[in-house]
Short mmCIF file of C-alpha atoms in Angstrom, two decimals:
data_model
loop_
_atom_site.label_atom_id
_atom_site.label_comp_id
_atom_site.label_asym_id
_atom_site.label_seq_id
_atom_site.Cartn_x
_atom_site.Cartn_y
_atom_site.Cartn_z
CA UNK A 3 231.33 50.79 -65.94
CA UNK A 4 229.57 48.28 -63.11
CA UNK A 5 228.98 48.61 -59.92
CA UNK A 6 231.25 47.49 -58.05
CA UNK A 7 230.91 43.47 -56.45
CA UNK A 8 229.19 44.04 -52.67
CA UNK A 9 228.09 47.33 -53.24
CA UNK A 10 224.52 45.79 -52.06
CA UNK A 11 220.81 47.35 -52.53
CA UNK A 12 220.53 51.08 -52.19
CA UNK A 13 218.46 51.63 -48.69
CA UNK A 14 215.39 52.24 -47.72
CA UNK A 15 213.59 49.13 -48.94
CA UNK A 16 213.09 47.26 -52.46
CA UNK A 17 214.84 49.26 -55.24
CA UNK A 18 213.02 50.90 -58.39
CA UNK A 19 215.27 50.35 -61.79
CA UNK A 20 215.85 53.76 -63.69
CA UNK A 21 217.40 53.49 -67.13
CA UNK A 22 218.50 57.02 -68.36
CA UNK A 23 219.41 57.10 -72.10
CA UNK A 24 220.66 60.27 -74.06
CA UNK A 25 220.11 59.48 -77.66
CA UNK A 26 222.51 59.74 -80.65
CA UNK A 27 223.20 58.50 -83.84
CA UNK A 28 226.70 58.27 -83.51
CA UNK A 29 226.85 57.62 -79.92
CA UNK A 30 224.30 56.84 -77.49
CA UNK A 31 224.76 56.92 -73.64
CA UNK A 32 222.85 54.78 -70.89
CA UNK A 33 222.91 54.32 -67.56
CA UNK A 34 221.20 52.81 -64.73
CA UNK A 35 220.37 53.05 -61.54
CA UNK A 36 218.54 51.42 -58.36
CA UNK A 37 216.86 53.76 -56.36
CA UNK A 38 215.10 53.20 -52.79
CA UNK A 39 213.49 55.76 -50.80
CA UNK A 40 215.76 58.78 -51.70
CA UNK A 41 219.10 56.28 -51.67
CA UNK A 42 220.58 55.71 -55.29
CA UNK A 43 222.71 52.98 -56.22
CA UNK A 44 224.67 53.17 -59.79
CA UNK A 45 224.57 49.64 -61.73
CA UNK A 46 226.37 50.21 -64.85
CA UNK A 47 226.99 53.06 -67.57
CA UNK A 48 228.50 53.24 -70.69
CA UNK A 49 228.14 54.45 -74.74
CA UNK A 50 228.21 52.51 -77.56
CA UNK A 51 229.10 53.83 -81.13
CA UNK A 52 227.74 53.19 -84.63
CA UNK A 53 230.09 53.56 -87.01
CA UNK A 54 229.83 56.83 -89.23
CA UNK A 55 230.49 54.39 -92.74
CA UNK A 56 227.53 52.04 -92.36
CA UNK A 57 223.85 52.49 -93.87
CA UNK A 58 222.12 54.53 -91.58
CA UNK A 59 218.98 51.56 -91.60
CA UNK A 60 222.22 49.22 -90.14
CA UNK A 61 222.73 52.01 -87.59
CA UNK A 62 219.31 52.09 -86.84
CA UNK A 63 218.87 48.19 -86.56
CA UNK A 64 222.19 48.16 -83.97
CA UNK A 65 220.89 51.00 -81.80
CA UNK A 66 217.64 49.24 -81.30
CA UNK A 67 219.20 46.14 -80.69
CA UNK A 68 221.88 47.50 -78.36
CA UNK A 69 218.79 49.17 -76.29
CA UNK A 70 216.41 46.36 -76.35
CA UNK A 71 219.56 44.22 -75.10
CA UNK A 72 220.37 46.45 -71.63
CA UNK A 73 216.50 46.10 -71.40
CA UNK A 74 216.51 42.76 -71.27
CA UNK A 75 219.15 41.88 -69.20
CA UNK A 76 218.84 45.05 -66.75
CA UNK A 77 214.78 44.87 -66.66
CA UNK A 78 214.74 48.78 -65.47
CA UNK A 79 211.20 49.49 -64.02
CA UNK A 80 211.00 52.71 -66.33
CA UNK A 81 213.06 54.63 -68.41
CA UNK A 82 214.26 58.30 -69.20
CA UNK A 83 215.39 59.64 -72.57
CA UNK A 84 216.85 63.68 -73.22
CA UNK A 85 214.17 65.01 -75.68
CA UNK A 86 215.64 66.60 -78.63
CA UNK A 87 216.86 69.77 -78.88
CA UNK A 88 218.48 71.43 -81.63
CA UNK A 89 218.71 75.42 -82.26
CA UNK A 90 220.26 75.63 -85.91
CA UNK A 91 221.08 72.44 -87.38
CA UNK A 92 218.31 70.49 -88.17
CA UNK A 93 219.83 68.58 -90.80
CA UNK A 94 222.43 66.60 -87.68
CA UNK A 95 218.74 66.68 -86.05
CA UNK A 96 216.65 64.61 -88.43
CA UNK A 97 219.11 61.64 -87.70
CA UNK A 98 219.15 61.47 -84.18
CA UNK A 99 215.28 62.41 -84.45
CA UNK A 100 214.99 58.64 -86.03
CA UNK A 101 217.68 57.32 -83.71
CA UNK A 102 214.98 58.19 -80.60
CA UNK A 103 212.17 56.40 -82.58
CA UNK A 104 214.43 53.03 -82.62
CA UNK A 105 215.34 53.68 -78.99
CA UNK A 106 211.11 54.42 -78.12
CA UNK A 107 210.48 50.97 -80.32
CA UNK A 108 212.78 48.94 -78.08
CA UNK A 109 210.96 50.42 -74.59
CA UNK A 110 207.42 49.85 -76.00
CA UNK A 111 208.25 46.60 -77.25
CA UNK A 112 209.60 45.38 -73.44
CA UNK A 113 206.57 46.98 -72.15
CA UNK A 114 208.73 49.47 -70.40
CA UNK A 115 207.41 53.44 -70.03
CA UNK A 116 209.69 55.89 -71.48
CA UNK A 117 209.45 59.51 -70.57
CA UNK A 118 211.37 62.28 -72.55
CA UNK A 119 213.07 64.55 -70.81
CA UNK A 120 214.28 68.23 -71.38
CA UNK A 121 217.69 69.22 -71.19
CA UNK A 122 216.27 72.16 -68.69
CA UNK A 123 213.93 69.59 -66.71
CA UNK A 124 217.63 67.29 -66.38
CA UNK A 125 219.65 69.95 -65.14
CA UNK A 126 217.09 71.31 -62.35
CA UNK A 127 216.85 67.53 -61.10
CA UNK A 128 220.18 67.25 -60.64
CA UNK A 129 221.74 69.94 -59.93
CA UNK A 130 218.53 72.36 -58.31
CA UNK A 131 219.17 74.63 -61.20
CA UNK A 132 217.80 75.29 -64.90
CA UNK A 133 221.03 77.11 -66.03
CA UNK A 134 223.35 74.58 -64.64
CA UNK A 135 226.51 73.89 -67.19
CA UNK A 136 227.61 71.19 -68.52
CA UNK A 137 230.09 70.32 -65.60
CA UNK A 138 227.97 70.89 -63.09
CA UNK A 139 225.58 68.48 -63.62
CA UNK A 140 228.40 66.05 -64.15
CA UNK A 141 229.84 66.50 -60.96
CA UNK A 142 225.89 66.43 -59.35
CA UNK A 143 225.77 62.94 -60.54
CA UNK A 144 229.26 62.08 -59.25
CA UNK A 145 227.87 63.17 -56.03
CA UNK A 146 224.70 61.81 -56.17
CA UNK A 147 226.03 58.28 -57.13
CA UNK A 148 228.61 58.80 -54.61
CA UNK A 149 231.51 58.27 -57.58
CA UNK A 150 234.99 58.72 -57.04
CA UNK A 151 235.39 60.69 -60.32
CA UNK A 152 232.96 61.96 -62.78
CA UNK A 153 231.37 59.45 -65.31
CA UNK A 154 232.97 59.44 -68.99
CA UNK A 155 232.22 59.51 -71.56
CA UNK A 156 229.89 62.70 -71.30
CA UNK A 157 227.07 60.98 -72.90
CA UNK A 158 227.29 58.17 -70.66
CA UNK A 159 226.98 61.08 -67.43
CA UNK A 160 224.06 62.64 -69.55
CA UNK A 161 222.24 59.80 -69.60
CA UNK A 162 222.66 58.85 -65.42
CA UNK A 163 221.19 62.39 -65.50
CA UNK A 164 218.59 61.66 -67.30
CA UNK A 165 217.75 58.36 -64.99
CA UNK A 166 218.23 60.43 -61.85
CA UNK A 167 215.96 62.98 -63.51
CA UNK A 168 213.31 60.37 -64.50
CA UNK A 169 213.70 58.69 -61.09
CA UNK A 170 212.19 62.74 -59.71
CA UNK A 171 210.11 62.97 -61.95
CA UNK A 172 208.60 59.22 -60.91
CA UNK A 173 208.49 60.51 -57.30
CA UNK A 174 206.80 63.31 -58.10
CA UNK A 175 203.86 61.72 -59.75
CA UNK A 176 203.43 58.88 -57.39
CA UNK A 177 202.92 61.54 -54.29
CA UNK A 178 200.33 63.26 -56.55
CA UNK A 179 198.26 59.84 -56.62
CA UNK A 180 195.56 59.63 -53.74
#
């Protein structure tokens, strides 16, 4: 989805880029925002798909390319991707484990910093709380972004999280700096 036509710069002066990415094999979700002062201004989000029957180097190849493609045209300042986190299956891990290594080439190739992101560090960002569920957060960034409905797919919501989370995180640092 795109902003919609009008919708102008966020306020509060020139806007900062956040692209939030939560990484998959099978489907990998991005979004990004403009962010000025403490205004936030939703650009686009979506999810792609590789298709489960291909090699996974052609999977591989087409995340990486997909990425490095909303990089270029999109030129995000910095960038946010949901760190890994598996509990049993480690096997379904290993895969998406290489997917993130395609997704970190593409950044570091446009020369753009990447930070990873825990699902626990995401959820306090957005929603103020570690323990927040699933739909919470979604409707935080609904809020946030001031949506009419909550984004879909849920990847595509996980990732804006993940940007609104890195854009925090940004903040942070830069009023640590002297």
């Amino acid at each position: 989805m795109k902003a919609q036509p009008g919708a102008g710069q966020p306020r509060g002066g020139p806007a900062l880029r956040v692209i939030g990415i939560d990484p998959g094999l099978a489907s990998i979700g991005y979004g990004l925002i403009d962010v000025a002062g403490t205004s936030m201004k939703l650009l686009e989000y979506g999810c792609f798909m590789t298709p489960s029957d291909s090699p996974l180097a052609d999977r591989l190849s087409d995340i990486h390319d997909r990425v490095r493609d909303l990089i270029g045209i999109w030129q995000p300042t910095f960038g946010g991707m949901e760190s890994l986190f598996f509990f049993r299956n480690v096997t379904s891990a290993l895969p998406v484990a290489e997917a993130r290594g395609v997704i970190r080439l593409a950044f570091a190739m446009a020369g753009v910093p990447l930070a990873d992101l825990s699902p626990t560090a995401i959820k306090q960002a957005v929603t103020g709380s570690a323990r927040a569920d699933k739909a919470q957060v979604q409707e935080m960034v609904r809020i946030l972004l001031g949506l009419p409905e909550v984004p879909k797919p849920d990847h595509a919501a996980d990732a804006l999280a993940a940007a609104i989370c890195r854009w925090h995180n940004e903040g942070a640092l830069s009023r640590l700096k002297p």
